[in-house]
C-alpha atoms as a PDB file:
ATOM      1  CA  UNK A   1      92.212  73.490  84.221  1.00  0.00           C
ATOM      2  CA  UNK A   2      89.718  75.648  85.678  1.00  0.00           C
ATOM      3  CA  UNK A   3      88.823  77.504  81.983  1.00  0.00           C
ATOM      4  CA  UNK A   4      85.262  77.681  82.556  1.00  0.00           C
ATOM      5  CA  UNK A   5      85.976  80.146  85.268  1.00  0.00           C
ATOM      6  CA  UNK A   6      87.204  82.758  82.271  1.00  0.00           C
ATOM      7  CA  UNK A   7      84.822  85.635  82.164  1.00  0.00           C
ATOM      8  CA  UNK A   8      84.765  88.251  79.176  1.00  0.00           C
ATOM      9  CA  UNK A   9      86.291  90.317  81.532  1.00  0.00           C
ATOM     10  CA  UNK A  10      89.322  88.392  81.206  1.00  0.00           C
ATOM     11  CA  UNK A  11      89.536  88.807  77.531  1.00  0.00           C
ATOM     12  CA  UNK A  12      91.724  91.198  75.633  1.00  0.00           C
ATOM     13  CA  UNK A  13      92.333  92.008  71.962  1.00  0.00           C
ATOM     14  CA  UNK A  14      94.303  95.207  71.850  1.00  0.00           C
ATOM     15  CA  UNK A  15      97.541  95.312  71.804  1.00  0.00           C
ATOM     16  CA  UNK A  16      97.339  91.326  70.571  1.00  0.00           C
ATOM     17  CA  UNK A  17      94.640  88.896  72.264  1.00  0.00           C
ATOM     18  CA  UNK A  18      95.489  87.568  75.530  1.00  0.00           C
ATOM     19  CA  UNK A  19      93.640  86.140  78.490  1.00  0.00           C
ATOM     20  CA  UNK A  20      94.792  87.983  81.994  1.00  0.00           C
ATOM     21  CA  UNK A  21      92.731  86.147  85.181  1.00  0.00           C
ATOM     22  CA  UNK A  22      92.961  85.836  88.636  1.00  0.00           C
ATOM     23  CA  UNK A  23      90.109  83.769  89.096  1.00  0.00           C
ATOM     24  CA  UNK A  24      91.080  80.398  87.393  1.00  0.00           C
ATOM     25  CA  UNK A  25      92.362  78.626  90.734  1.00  0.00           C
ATOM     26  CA  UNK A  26      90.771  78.824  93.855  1.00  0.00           C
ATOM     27  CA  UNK A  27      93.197  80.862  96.668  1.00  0.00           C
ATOM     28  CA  UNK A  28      93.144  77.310  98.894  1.00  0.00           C
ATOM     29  CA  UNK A  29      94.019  75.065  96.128  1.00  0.00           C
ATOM     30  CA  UNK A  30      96.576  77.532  95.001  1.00  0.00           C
ATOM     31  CA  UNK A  31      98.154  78.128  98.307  1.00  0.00           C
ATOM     32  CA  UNK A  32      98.694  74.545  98.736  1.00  0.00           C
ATOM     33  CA  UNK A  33     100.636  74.281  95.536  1.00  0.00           C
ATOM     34  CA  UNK A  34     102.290  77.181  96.452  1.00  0.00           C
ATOM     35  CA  UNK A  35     103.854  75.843  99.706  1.00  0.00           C
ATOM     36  CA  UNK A  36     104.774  72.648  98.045  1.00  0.00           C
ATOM     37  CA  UNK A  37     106.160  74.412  94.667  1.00  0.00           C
ATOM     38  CA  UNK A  38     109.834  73.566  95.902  1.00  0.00           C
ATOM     39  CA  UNK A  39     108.802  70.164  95.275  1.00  0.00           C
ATOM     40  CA  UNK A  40     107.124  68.234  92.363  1.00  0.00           C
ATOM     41  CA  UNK A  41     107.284  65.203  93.749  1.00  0.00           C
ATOM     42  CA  UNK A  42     105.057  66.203  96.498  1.00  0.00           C
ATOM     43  CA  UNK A  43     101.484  64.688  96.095  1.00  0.00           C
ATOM     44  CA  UNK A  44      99.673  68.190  95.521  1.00  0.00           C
ATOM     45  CA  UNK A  45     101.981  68.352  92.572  1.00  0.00           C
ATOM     46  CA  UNK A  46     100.791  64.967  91.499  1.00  0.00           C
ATOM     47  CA  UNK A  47      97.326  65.212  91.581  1.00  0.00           C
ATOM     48  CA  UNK A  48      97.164  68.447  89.489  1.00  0.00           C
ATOM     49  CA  UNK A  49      99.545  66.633  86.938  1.00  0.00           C
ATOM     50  CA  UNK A  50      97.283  63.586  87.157  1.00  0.00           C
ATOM     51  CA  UNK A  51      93.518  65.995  87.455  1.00  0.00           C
ATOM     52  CA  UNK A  52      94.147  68.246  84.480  1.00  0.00           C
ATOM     53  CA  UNK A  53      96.879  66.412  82.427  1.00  0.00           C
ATOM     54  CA  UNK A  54      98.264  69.573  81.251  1.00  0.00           C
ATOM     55  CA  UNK A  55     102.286  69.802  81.144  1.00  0.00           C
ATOM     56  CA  UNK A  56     104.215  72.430  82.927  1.00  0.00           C
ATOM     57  CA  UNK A  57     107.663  73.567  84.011  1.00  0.00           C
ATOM     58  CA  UNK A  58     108.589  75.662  86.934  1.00  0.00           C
ATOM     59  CA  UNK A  59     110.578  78.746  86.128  1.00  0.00           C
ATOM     60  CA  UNK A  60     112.522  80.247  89.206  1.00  0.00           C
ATOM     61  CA  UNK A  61     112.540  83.302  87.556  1.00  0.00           C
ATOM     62  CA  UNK A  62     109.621  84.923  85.308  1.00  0.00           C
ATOM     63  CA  UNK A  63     112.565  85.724  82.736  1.00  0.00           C
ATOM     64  CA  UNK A  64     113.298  81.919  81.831  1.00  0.00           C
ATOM     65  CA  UNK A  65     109.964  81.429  80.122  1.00  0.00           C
ATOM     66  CA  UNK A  66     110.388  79.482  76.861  1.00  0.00           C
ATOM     67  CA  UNK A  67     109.568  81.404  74.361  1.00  0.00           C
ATOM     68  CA  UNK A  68     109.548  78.037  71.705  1.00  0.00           C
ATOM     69  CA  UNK A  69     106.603  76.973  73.089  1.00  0.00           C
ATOM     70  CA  UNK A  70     103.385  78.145  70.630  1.00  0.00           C
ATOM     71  CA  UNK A  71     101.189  79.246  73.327  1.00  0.00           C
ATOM     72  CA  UNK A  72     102.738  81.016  76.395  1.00  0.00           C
ATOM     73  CA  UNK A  73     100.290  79.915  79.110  1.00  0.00           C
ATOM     74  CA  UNK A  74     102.236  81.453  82.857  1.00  0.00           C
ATOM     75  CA  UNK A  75     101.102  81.200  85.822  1.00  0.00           C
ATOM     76  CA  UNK A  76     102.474  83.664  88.827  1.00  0.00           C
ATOM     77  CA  UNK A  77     103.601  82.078  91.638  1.00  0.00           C
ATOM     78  CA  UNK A  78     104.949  85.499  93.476  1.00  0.00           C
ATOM     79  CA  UNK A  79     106.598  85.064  96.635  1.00  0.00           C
ATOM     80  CA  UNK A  80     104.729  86.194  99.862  1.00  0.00           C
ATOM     81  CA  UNK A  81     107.567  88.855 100.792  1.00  0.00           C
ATOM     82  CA  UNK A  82     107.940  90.175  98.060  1.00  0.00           C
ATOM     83  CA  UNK A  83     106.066  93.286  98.679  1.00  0.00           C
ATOM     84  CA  UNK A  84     107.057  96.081  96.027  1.00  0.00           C
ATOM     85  CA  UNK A  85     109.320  94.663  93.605  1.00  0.00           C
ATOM     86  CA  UNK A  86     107.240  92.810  90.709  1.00  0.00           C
ATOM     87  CA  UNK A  87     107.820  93.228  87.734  1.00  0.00           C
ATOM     88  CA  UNK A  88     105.469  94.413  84.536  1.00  0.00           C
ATOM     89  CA  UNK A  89     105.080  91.742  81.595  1.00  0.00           C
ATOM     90  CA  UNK A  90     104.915  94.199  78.822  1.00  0.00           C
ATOM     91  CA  UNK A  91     102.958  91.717  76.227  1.00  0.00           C
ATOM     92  CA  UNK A  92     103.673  94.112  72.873  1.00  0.00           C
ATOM     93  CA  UNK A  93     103.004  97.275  74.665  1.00  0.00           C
ATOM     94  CA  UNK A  94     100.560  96.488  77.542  1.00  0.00           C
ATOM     95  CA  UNK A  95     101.420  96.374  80.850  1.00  0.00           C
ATOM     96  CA  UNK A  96     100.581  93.080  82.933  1.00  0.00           C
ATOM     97  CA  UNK A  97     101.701  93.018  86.927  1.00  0.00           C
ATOM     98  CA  UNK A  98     103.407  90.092  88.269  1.00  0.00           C
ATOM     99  CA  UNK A  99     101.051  88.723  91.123  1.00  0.00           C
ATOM    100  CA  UNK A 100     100.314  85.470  92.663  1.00  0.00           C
ATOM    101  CA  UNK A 101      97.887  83.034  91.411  1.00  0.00           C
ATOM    102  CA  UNK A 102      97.395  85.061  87.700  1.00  0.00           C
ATOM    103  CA  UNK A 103      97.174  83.145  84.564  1.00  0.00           C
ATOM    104  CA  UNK A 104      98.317  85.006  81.090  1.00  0.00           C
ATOM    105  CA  UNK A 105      97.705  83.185  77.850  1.00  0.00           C
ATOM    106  CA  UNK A 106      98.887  84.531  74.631  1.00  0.00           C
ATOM    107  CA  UNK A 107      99.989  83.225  71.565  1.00  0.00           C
ATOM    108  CA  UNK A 108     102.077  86.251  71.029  1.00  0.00           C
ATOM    109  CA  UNK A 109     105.909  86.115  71.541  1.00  0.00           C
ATOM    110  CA  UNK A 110     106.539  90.279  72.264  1.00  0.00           C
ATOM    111  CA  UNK A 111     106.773  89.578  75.825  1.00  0.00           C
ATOM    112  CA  UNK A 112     109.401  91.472  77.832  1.00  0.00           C
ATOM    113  CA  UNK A 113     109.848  91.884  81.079  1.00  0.00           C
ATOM    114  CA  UNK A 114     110.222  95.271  82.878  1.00  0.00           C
ATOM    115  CA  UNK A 115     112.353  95.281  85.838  1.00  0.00           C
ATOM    116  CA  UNK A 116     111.301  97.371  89.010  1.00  0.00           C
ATOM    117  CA  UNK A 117     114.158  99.582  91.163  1.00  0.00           C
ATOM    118  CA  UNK A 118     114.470  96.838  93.231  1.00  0.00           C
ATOM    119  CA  UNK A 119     114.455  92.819  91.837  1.00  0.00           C
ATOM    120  CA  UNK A 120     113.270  90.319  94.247  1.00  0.00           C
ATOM    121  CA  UNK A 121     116.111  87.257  94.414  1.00  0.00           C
ATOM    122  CA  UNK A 122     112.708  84.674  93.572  1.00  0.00           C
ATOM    123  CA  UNK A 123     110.039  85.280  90.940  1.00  0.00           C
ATOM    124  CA  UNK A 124     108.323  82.039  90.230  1.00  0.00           C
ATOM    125  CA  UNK A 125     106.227  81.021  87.404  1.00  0.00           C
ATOM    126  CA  UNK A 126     104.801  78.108  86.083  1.00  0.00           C
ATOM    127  CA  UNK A 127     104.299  77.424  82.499  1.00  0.00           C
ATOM    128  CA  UNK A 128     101.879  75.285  81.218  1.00  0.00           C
ATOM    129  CA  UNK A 129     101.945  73.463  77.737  1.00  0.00           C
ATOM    130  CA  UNK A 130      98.741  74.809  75.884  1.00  0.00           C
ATOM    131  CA  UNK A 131      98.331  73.315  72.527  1.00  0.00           C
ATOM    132  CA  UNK A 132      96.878  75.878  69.871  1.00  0.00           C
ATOM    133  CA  UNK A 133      94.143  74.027  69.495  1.00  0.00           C
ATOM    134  CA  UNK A 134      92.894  74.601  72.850  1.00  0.00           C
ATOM    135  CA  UNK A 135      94.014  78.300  73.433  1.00  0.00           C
ATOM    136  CA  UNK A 136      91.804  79.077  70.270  1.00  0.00           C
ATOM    137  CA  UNK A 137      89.299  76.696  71.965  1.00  0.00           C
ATOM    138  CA  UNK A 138      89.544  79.326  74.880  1.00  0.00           C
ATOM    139  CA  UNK A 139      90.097  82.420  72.583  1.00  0.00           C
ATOM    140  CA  UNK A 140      86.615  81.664  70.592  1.00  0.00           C
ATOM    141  CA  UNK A 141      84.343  81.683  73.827  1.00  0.00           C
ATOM    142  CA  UNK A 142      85.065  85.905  73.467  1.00  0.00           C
ATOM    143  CA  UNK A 143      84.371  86.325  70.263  1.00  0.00           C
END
C-alpha cells in the first residue's frame, strides 16, 4: 500500500487514534479498480493482490464490515450516483463521511454507522487485513 503517502494531517487521536486519508491511492489507479470492483478475477484486481500482498474482502454494503478482524482498515468505494445519501462512520463519537477512494484505519471497534434520510441500494467498501503490527508501524510515524 501506498502508506508513505500518510501525512500528519491524516492522523487523529481524539476520540481514539485513527488514520482518515484521501490521498493513499492515486484517482487513476483507483478508478480502474473501481470499474472492475464487480469482479476480482479481473487482472486490475490481481495485480493489486499480487503488488501489495495485503488481503481484502469486498463488502457490498459499508454495514457488513467484520468487526473480528483486529485492525479495521476500509476503504470507500462510493458509487458515482450516489449523490446525497452517504452515510457518517461515527468511530466512538466522531463523524467520518462515506466517500470514494478514503482509507480509515483504526484499531477501535465503536464504529457505527449513521444512516442518511435517504440509503443508497450500493455502498461498497473494501476491507483490508492489517496486522497490528503494521497499523502501529503506521500509528508510530505520528507520534
Amino acid at each position: 500500500m501506498h502508506w508513505d503517502k500518510l501525512k500528519k494531517e491524516h492522523y487523529f487521536a481524539d476520540p481514539v487514534e485513527h488514520v482518515v486519508s484521501s490521498t493513499i491511492f492515486p484517482t487513476k489507479e483507483y478508478d480502474t479498480l473501481y470499474e472492475n470492483q464487480n469482479n476480482f478475477n479481473h487482472t486490475t484486481w490481481k495485480e493489486f493482490d499480487a503488488k501489495y500482498r495485503t488481503g481484502f474482502e469486498h463488502k457490498d454494503d459499508i454495514t457488513q464490515i467484520d468487526f473480528e478482524k483486529e485492525i479495521i482498515a476500509l476503504w470507500f468505494f462510493r458509487e458515482r450516483s450516489d449523490n446525497n445519501s452517504q452515510p457518517d462512520i461515527n468511530v466512538a463519537g466522531k463523524k467520518i463521511r462515506y466517500h470514494q477512494n478514503k482509507f480509515l484505519l483504526t484499531s477501535c471497534k465503536d464504529i457505527t454507522i449513521e444512516e442518511q434520510k435517504r440509503k443508497y441500494i450500493r455502498r461498497p467498501c473494501i476491507q483490508l487485513d492489517i496486522s497490528k503490527a503494521k497499523y502501529e508501524q503506521i500509528i508510530e510515524r505520528f507520534k
